[in-house]
Coordinates of C-alpha atoms in Angstrom, one line a residue:
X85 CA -14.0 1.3 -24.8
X86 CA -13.2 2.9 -21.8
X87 CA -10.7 5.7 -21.3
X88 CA -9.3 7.7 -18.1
X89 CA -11.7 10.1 -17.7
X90 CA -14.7 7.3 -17.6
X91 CA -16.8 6.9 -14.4
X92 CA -16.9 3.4 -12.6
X93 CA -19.9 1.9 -11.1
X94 CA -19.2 -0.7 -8.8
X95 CA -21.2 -3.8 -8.0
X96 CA -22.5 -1.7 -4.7
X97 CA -23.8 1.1 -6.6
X98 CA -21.5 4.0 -6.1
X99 CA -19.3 5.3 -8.7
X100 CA -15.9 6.3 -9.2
X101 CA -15.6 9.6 -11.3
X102 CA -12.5 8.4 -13.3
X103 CA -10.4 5.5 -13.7
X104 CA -7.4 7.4 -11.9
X105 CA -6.4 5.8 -8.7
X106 CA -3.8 6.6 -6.1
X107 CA -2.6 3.0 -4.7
X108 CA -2.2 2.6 -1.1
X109 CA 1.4 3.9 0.1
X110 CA 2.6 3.4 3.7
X111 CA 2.6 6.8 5.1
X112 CA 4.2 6.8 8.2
X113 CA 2.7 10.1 9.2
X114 CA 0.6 8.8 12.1
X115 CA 1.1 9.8 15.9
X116 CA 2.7 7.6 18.2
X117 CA -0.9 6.9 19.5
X118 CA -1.7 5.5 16.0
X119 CA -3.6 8.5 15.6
X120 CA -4.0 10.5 12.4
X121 CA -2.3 13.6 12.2
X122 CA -2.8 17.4 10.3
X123 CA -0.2 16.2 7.8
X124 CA -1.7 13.8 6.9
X125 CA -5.0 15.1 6.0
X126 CA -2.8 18.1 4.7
X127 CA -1.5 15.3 1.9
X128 CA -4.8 13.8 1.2
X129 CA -6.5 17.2 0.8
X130 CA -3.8 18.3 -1.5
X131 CA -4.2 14.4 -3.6
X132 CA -8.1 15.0 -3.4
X133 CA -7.2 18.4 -4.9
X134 CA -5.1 16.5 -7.4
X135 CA -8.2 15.3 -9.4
X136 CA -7.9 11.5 -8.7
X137 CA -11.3 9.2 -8.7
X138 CA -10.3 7.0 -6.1
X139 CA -7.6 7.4 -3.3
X140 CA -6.8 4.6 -1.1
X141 CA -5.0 5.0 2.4
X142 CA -1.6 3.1 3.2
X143 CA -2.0 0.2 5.8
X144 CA -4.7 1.3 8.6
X145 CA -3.6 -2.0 11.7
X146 CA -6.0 -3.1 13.4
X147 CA -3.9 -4.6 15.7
X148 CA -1.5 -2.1 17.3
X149 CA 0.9 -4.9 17.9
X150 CA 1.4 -5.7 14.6
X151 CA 2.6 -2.9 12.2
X152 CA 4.0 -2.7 8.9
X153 CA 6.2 -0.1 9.9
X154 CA 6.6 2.9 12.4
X155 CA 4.0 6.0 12.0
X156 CA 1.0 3.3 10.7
X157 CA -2.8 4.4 11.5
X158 CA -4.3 2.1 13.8
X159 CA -7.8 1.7 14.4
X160 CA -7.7 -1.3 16.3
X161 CA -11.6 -1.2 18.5
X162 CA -14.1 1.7 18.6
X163 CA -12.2 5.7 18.8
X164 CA -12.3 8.0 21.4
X165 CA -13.5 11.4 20.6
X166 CA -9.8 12.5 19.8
X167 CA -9.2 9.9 18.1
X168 CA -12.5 9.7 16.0
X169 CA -12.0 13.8 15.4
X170 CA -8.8 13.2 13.4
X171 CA -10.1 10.9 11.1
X172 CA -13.1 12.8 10.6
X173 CA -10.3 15.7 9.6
X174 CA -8.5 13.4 7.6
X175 CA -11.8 11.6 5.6
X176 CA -13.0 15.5 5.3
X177 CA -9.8 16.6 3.5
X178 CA -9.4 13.5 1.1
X179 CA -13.1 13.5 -0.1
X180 CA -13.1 17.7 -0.9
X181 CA -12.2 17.1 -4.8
X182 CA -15.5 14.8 -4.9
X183 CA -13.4 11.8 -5.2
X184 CA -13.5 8.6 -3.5
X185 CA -11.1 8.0 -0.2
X186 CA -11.2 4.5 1.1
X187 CA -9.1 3.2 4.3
X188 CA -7.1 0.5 3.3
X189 CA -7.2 -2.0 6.7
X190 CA -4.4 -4.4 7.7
X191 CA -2.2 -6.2 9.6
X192 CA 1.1 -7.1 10.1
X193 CA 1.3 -10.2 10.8
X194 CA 4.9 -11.9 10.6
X195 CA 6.1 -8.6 8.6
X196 CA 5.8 -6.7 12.1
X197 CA 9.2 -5.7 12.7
X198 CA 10.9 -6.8 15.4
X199 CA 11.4 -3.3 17.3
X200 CA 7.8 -3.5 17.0
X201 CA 7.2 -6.7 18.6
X202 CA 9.7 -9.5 18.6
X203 CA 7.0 -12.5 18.5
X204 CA 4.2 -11.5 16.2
X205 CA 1.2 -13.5 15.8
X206 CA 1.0 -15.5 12.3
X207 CA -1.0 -18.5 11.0
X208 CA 2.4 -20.9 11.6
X209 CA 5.2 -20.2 13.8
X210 CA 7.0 -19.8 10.4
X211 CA 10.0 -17.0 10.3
X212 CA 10.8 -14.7 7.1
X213 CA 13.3 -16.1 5.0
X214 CA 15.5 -13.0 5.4
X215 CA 18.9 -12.6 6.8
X216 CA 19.3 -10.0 9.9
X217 CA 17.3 -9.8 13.1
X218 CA 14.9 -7.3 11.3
X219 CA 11.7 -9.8 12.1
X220 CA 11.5 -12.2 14.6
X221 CA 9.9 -15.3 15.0
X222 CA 5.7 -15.5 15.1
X223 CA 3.5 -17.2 17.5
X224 CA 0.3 -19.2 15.8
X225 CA -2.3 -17.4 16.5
X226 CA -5.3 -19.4 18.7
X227 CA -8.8 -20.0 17.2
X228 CA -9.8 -17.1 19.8
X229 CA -7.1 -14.9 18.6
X230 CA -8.0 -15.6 14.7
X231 CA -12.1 -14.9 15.5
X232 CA -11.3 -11.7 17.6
X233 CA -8.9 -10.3 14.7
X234 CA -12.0 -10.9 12.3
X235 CA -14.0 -8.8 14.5
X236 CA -11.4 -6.1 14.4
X237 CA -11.5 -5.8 11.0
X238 CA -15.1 -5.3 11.3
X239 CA -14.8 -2.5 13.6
X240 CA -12.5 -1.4 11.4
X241 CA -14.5 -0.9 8.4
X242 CA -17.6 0.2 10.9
X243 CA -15.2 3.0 12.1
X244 CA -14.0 4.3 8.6
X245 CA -17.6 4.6 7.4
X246 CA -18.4 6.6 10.9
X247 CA -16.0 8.9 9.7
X248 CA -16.6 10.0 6.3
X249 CA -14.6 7.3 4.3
X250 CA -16.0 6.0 1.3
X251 CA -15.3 2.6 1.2
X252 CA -12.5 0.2 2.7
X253 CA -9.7 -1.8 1.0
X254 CA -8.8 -5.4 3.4
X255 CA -5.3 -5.9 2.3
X256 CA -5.0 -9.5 1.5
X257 CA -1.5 -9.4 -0.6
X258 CA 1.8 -8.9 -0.2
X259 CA 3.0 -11.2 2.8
X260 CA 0.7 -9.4 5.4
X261 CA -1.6 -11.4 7.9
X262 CA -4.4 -12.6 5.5
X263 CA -2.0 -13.4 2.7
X264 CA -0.2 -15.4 5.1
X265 CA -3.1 -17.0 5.6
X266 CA -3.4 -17.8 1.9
X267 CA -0.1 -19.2 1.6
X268 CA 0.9 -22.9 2.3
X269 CA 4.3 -21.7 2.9
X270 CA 3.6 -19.6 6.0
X271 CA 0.2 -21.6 6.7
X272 CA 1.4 -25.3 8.2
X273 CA -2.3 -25.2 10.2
X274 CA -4.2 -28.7 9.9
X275 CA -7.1 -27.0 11.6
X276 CA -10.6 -25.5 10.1
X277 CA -7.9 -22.1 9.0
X278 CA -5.0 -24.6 7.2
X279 CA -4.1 -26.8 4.7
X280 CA -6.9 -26.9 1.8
X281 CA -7.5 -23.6 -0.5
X282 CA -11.1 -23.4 1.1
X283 CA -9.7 -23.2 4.7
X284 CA -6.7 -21.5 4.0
X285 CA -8.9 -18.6 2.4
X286 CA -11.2 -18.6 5.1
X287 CA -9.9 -16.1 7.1
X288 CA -9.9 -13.9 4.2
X289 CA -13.0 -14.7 3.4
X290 CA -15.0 -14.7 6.8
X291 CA -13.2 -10.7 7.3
X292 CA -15.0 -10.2 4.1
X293 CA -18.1 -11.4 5.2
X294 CA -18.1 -9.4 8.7
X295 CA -17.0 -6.3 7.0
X296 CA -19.9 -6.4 4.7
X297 CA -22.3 -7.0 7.8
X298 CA -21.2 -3.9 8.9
X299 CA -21.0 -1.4 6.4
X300 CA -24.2 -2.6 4.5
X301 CA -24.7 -3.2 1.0
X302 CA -24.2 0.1 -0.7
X303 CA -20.7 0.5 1.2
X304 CA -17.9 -0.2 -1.4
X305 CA -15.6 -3.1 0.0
X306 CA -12.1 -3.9 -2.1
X307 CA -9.8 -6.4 -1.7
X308 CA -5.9 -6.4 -2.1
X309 CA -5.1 -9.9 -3.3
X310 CA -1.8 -11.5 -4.5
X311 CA -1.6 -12.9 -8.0
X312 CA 0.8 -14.9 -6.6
X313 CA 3.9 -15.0 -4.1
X314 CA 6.5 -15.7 -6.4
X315 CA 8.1 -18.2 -4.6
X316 CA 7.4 -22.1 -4.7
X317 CA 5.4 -24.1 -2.9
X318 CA 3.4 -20.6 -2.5
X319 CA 0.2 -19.2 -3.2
X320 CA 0.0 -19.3 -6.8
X321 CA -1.9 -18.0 -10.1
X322 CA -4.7 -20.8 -9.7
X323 CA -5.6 -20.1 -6.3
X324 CA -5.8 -16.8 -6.9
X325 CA -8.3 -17.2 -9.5
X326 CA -10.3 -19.2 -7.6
X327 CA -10.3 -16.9 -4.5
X328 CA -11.3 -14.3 -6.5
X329 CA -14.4 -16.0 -7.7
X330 CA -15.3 -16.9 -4.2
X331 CA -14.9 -13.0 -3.5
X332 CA -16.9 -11.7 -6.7
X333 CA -19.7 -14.6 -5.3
X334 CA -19.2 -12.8 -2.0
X335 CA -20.2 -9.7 -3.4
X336 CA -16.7 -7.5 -3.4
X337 CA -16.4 -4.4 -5.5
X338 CA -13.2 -3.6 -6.7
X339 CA -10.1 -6.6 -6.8
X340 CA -6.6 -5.1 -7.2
X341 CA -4.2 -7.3 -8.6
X342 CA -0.7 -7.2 -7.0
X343 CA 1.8 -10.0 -6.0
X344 CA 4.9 -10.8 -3.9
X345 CA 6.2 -10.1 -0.1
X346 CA 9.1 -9.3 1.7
X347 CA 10.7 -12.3 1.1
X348 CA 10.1 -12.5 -2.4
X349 CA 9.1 -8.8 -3.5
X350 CA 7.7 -8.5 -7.1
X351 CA 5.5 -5.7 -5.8
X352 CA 7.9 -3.3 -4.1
X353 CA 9.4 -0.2 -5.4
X354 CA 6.7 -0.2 -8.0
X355 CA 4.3 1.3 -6.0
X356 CA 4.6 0.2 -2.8
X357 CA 7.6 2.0 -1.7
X358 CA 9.9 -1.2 -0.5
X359 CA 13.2 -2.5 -2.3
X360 CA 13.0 -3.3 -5.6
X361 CA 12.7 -7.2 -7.3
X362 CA 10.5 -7.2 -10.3
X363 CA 9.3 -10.7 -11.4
X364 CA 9.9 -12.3 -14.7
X365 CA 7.2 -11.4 -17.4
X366 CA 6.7 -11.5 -21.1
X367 CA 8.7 -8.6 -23.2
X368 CA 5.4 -7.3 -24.4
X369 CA 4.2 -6.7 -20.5
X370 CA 7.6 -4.5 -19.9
X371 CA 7.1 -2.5 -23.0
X372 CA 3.4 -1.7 -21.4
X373 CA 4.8 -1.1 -18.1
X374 CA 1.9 -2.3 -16.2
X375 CA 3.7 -5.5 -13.8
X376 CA 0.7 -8.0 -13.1
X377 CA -1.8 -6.4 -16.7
X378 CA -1.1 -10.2 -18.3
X379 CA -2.6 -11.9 -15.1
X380 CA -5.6 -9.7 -14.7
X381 CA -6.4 -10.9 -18.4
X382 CA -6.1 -14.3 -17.3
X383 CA -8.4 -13.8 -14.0
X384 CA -10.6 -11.4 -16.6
X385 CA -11.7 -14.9 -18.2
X386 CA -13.7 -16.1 -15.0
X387 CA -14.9 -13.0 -12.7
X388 CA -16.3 -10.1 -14.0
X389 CA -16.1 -8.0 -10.8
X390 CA -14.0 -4.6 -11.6
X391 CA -10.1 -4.8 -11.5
X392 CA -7.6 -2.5 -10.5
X393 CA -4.0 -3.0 -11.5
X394 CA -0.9 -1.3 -9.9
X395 CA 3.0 -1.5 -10.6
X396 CA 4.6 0.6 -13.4
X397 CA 2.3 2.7 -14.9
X398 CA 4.2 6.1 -16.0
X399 CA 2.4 6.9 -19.7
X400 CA -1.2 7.8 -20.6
X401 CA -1.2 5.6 -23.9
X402 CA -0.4 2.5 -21.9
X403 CA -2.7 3.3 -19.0
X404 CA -5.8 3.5 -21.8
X405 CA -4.5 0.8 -23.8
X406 CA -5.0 -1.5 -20.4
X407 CA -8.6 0.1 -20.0
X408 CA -9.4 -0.2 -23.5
X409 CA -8.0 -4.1 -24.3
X410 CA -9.8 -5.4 -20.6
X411 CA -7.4 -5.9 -18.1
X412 CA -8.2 -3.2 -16.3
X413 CA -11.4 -1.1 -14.9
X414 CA -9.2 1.4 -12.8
X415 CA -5.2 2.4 -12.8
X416 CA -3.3 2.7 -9.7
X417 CA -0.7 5.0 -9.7
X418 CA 1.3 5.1 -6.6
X419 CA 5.2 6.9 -6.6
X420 CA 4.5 10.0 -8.7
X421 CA 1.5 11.4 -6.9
X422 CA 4.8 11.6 -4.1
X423 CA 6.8 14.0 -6.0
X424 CA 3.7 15.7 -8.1
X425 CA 0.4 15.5 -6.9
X426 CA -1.4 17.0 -9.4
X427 CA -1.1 14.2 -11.8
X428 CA -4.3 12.8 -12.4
X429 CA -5.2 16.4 -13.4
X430 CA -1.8 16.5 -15.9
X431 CA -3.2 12.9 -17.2
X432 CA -7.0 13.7 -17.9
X433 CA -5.9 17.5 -19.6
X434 CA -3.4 14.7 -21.4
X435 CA 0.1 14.5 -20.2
X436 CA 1.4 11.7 -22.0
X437 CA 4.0 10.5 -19.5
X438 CA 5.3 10.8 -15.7
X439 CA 8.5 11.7 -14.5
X440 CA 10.1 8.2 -13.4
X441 CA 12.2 10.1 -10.3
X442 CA 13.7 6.7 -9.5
X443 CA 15.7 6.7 -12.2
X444 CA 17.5 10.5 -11.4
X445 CA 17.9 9.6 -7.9
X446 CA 21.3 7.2 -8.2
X447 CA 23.3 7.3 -5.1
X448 CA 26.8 6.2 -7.3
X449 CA 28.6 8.9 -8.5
X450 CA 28.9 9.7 -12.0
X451 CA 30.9 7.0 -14.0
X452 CA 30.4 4.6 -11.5
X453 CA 27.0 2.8 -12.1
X454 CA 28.7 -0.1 -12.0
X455 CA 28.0 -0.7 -8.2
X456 CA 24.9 -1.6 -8.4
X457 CA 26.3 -5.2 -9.4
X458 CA 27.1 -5.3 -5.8
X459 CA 24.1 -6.3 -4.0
X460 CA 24.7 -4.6 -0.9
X461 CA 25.2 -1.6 -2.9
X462 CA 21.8 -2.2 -4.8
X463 CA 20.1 -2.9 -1.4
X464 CA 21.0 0.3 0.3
X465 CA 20.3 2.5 -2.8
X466 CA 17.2 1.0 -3.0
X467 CA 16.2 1.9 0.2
X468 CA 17.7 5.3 0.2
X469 CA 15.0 5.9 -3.1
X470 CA 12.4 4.7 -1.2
X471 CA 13.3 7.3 1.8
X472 CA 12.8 10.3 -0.6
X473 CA 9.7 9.0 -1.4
X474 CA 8.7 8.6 2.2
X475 CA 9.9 12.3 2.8
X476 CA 7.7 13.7 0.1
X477 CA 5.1 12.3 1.6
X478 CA 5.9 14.6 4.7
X479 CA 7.1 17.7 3.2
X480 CA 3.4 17.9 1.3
X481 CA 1.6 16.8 4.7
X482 CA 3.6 19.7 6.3
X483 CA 4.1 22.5 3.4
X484 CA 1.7 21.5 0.8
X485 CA 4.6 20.8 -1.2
X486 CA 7.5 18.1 -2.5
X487 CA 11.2 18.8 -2.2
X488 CA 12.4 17.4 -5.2
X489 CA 15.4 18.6 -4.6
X490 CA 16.4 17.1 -1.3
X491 CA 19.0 13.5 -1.7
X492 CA 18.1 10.3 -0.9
X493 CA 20.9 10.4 1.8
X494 CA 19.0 13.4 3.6
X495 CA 15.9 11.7 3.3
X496 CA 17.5 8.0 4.7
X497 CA 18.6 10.3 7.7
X498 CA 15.1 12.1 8.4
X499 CA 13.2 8.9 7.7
X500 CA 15.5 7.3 10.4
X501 CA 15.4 9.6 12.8
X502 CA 11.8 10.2 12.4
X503 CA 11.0 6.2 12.6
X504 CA 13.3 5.8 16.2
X505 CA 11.7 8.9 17.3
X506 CA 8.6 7.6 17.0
X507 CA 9.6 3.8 18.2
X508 CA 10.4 6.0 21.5
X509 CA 7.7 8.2 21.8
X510 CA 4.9 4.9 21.7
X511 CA 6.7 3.1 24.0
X512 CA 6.8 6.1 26.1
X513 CA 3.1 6.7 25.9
X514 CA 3.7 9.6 24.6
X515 CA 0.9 11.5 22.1
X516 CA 3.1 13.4 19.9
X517 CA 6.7 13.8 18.9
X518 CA 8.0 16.4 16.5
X519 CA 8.1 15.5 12.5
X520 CA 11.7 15.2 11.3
X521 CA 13.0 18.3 9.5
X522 CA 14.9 19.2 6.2
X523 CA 15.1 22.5 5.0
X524 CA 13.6 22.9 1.5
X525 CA 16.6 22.5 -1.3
X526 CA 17.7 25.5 -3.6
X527 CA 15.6 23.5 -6.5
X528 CA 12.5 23.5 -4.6
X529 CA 13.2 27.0 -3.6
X530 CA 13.2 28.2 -7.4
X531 CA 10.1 26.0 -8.6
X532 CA 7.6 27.9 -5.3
X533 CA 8.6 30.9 -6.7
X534 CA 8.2 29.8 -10.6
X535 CA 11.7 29.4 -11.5
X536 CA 11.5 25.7 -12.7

């Protein structure tokens, strides 16, 4: 039986020194040149100093066209010297605990927002089901387009190696470029890239295959991929076990087990940092607080290759119990290595359970819970949550530290600012702007000098 503190070897041949994992978290910490920054290898030294075996990036574009949000990494062709510096500093800093650090590569896709670029590329000119302008509408992309974007992820993964990462993630889950791909909801295509499992998984698969050309055999490659997107019609339990076995055939080294996008979002503000929507599962899945544990047993019955599972993990007993009863090779932890990120250490020397922050963060004043019946009331609260956990993010990339004790109000406003800031500065050309400020809270205050 396995428990946290267990080494992983991986189909390639390295090995992960525990089961501990931090999940891949959008940062939005990047430059307006796409570039990465001191804070951000100021937060991945201080995670790599944390004690975690594995620590995976948040999404890496290789398209600069098409982000998941303001402040993403891009890597989108071969770096400059500046360019190839900073992740060099940033691979350095996140590998200094003897962990593993893999760059998590991506693309938008549809889910590019609209301030990004109004017309994104996509399989299908096929819009999010979502009210608002927030997205706009895609173009299909042309066979050129779809064979040039292959490469890119290529030269992705070729320039993450260069630079001192130890393996790559290709995100193929949660309603981004290759999961649209997946999907015969946002994949009408009756070409070679459309319409049966085979093609529709070929675009995941051939990235696969040119990523692996480059890095080599010993270079760990994971994938991202949906258990399903929760919607109908979609991409659904069965394909995704049979992708996965064309993936372990493939040779892949580590499948994490998510599900959901924006417009149906079983994933998000689990781990992902997004608006909350948790889809239906069994009682007994709840009470073990790991979201998509029950379909990695069900995919554990035809691959072998090692799983990682994410979404809801906050106690030791369950986290073993997943490793123990084989759902799960490797946990992925993703919100509370935002407000403390020392807690693979706290888990291994055997904390039994993590702070669940979401749940002291309410934005309705005392007595009056009730508003979050009102769904515009739920949606903005949501979000507001999911600011403070942005803005830890950046107070560790800049101080070293959280500020637990900053609202989710302030942190809506920073992120905001920060985000149209930075909207500004790239289409301005511009190589730098300054990092939104909030001045460290009286509780944060008391806990750098040991009062809490």
């Amino acid at each position: 039986m396995s428990t946290l503190a267990d080494p992983l070897a991986l189909p390639c041949g390295a090995v992960l020194p525990n089961r501990i994992a931090k999940a891949a978290m959008t940062e939005g910490m990047a430059d307006p040149l796409g570039r990465a920054t001191p804070e951000l290898a100021r937060l991945y030294g201080r995670w790599s100093d944390g004690g975690a075996g594995l620590l995976i990036t948040g999404n890496v574009q290789v398209d600069g066209n098409h982000l998941e949000r303001p402040g993403n990494m891009i890597v989108s062709g071969r770096q400059d010297s500046e360019a190839m510096a900073r992740l060099k500093a940033l691979a350095s800093a996140g590998t200094r605990g003897g962990n593993h650090f893999w760059m998590q590569i991506s693309h938008g896709g549809r889910q590019t927002q609209a301030v990004v670029n109004p017309h994104p590329k996509a399989p299908s000119a096929v819009a999010i089901g979502l009210p608002g302008k927030l997205y706009g509408v895609p173009e299909p992309l042309t066979e050129r387009e779809i064979l040039d974007l292959i490469e890119r992820f290529g030269v992705a993964a070729e320039v993450a190696q260069s630079a001192g990462f130890t393996g790559v993630q290709i995100h193929g889950a949660h309603g981004y470029l290759l999961s649209q791909f997946l999907s015969p909801r946002s994949n009408l295509r009756d070409d070679a890239w459309g319409g049966s499992l085979e093609n529709r998984a070929r675009m995941l698969m051939e990235v696969f295959a040119r990523v692996r050309r480059g890095v080599g055999p010993k270079f760990p490659i994971g994938v991202k991929l949906n258990s399903a997107d929760f919607q109908k019609g979609g991409f659904g339990t069965e394909d995704s076990i049979v992708v996965a076995g064309w993936l372990q055939a493939a040779g892949v080294d580590l499948l994490e087990v998510s599900g959901g996008s924006l417009e149906q979002p079983a994933m998000m503000n689990i781990d992902g940092l997004e608006p909350r929507e948790i889809p239906p599962q069994r009682p007994s899945t709840l009470v073990r607080e790991a979201y998509f544990l029950d379909f990695a047993r069900t995919m554990r019955r035809s691959v072998t290759v090692p799983m990682m599972v994410t979404g809801g993990f906050r106690t030791r007993a369950a986290m073993n119990a997943a490793l123990e009863q084989g759902g799960a090779d490797v946990i992925g932890i993703g919100r509370p290595f935002c407000a403390d990120p020392d807690v693979p250490a706290k888990l291994l020397a055997g904390t039994d359970r993590l702070e669940r922050w979401e749940e002291r963060l309410s934005l309705a004043p005392r007595g009056l819970g009730f508003l979050r019946r009102f769904s515009l009331f739920h949606v903005i609260e949501s979000f507001a949550v999911t600011c403070w956990y942005y803005a830890q993010m950046d107070r560790i990339g800049r101080t070293g530290y959280p500020d637990i004790g900053i609202t989710p109000f302030s942190a809506f406003r920073q992120v905001s600012r920060h985000s149209s800031a930075w909207i500004k500065a790239r289409k301005a050309g511009k190589p730098s702007i300054r990092q939104g400020q909030v001045p460290a809270s009286s509780l944060t205050r008391k806990a750098l000098r040991g009062g809490v």
